[in-house]
Short mmCIF file of C-alpha atoms and ligand atoms in Angstrom, two decimals:
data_model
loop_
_atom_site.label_atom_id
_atom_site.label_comp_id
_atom_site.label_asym_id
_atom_site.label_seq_id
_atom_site.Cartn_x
_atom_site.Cartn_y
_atom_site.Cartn_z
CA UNK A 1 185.39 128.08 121.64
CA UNK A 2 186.71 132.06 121.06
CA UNK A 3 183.27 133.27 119.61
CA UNK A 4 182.65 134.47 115.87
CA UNK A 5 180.75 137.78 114.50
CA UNK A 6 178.17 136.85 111.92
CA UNK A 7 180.52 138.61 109.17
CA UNK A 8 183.52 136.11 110.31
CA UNK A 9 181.01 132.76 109.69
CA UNK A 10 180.09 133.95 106.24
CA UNK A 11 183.75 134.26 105.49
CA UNK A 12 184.99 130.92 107.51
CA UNK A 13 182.62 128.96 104.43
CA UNK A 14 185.27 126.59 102.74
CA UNK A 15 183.50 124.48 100.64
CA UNK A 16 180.60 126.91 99.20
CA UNK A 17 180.19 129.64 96.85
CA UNK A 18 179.74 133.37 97.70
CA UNK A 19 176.21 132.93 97.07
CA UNK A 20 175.98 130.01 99.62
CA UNK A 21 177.72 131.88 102.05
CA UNK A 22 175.65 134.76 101.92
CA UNK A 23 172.18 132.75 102.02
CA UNK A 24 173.46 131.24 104.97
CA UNK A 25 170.78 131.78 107.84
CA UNK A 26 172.54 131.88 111.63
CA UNK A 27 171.22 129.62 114.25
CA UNK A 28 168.38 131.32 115.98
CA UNK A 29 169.78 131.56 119.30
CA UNK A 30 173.32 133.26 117.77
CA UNK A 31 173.14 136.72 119.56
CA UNK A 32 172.30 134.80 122.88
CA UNK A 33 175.05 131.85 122.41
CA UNK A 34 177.45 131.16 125.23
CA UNK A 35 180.51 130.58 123.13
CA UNK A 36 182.35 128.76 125.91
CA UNK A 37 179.08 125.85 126.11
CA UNK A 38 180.59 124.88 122.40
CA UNK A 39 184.12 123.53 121.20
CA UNK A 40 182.17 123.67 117.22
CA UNK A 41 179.35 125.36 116.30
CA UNK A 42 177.09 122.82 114.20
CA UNK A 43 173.80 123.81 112.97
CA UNK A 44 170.99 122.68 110.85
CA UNK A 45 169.79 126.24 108.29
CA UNK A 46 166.71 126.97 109.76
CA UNK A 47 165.72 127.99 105.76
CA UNK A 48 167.20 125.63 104.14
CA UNK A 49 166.27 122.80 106.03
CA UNK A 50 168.71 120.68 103.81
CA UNK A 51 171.82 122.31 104.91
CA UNK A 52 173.68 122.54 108.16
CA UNK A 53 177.13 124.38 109.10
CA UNK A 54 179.55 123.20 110.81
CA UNK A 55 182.41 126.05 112.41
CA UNK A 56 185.29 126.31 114.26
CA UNK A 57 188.25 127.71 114.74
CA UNK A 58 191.78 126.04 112.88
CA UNK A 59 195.45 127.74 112.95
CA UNK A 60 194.03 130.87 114.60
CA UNK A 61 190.88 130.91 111.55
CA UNK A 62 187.49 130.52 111.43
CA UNK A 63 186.86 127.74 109.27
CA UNK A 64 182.84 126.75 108.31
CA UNK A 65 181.69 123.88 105.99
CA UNK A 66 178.80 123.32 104.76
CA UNK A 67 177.23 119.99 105.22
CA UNK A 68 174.31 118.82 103.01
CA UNK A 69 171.58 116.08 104.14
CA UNK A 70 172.45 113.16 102.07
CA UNK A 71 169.91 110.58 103.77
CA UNK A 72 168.57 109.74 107.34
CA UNK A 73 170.82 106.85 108.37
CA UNK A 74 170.83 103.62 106.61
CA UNK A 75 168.96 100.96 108.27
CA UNK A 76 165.88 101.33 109.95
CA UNK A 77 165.35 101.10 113.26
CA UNK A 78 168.66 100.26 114.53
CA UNK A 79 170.22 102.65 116.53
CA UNK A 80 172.96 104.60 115.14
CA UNK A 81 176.25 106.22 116.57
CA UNK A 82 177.00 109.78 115.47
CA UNK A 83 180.24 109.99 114.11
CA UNK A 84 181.45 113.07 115.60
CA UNK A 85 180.28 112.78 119.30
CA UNK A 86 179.60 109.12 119.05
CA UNK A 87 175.82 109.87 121.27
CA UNK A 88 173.88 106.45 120.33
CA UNK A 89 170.73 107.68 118.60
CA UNK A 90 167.73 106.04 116.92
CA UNK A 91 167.69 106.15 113.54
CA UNK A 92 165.85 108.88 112.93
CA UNK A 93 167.92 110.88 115.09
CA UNK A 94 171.48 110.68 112.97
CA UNK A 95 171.63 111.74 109.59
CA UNK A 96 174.15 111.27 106.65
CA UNK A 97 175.40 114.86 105.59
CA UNK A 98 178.06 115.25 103.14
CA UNK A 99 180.34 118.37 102.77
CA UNK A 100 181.95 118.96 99.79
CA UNK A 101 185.16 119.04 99.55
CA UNK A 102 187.45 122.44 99.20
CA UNK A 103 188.99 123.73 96.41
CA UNK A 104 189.67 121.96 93.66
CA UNK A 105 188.26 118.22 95.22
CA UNK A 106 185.40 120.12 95.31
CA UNK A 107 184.95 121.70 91.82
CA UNK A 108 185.15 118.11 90.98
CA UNK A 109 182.12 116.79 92.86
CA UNK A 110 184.73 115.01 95.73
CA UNK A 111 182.56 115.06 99.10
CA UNK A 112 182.97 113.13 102.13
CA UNK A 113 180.17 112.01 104.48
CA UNK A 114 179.69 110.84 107.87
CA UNK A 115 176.86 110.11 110.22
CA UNK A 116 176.32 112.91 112.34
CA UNK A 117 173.02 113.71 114.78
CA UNK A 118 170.47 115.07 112.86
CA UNK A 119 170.07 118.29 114.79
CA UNK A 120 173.75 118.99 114.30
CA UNK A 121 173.66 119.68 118.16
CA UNK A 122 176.32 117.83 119.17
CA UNK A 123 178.10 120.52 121.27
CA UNK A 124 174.96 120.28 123.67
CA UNK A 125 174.80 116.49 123.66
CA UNK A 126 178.39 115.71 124.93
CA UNK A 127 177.79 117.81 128.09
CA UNK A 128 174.46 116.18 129.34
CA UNK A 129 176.44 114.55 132.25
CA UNK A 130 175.74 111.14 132.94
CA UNK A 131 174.98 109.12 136.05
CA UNK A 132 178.09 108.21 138.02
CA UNK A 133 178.44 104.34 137.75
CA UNK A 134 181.17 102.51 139.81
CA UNK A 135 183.67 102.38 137.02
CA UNK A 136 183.16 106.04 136.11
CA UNK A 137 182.25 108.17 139.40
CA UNK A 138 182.92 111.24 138.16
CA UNK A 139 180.56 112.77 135.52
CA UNK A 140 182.69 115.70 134.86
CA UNK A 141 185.55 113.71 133.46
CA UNK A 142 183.18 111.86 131.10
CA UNK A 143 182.39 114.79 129.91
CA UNK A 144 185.73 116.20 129.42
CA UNK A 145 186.61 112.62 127.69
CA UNK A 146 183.87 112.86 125.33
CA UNK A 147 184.31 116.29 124.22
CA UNK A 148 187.65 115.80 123.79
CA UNK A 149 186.84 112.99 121.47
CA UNK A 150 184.10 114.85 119.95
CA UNK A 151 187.14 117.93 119.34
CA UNK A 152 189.45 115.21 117.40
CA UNK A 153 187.35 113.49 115.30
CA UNK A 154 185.70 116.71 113.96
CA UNK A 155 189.05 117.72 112.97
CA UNK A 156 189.94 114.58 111.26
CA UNK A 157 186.48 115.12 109.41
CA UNK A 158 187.46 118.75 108.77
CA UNK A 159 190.84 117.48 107.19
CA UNK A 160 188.98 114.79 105.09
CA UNK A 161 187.11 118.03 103.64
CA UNK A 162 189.59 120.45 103.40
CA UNK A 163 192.35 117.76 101.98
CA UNK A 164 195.16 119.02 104.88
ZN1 ZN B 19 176.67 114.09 117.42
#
């Protein structure tokens, strides 16, 4: 993805206040991110361990939700799918977060949820490449598969929040 100052993430925040946006706290790794490694940048507040961001770019903007832990996954110890890059985790491993919605939606306590891994690293995940198998010999084009998945349903989800 093009790559985003910290000014233009505080800015990108649809579904927050001012306030939120300015409490936000940036991934740890931000100044040393390669940009190009991520298609959304997703990740858990390392404050406020509650929240998590999700970014990326729409029409030429930066737009940035914030998600909110709503509950780890519903039933124990059955493995989960995350609903973004659709990696199979253990339960403990996906989480529900809910964004609320933008604008008015919003003001009205409208938010959407969806199962997404817990560590919001989903970005990293799709691009662990996986064994070749006789069906699928070449990793690389899982890969590219998956994240292109991964691309479209975070923009359906992003839709769902932003009502367009
Ligand atoms: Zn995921």
């Amino acid at each position: 993805m093009r790559s985003l100052s910290e000014a233009d993430i505080r800015r990108s925040i649809v579904n927050g206040s001012r306030k939120d946006a300015a409490n936000l706290v940036l991934p740890p790794t931000f100044a040393d991110l390669v940009w190009e490694d991520h298609d959304v940048l997703s990740w858990r507040d390392p404050k406020l361990t509650e929240r998590g961001y999700l970014i990326t770019w729409r029409d030429d903007r930066p737009v940035g939700i914030i998600l909110r832990v709503a509950d780890s996954s519903g039933q124990r110890g059955r493995p989960s799918l995350c609903q973004l890059c659709q990696s199979l985790h253990s339960t403990d491993d996906v989480s529900l977060f809910s964004a609320r919605r933008a604008g008015q939606a919003g003001r009205d306590f409208n938010s959407v949820g969806t199962l997404i891994c817990s560590d919001l690293r989903c970005s990293t995940t799709v691009r662990i490449l996986p064994p070749p198998e006789p069906l699928r010999p070449d990793p690389h084009a899982v890969v590219a598969e998956r994240i292109a998945g991964y691309v479209r349903r975070t923009e359906d989800f992003l839709s769902a929040v932003l009502g367009r």
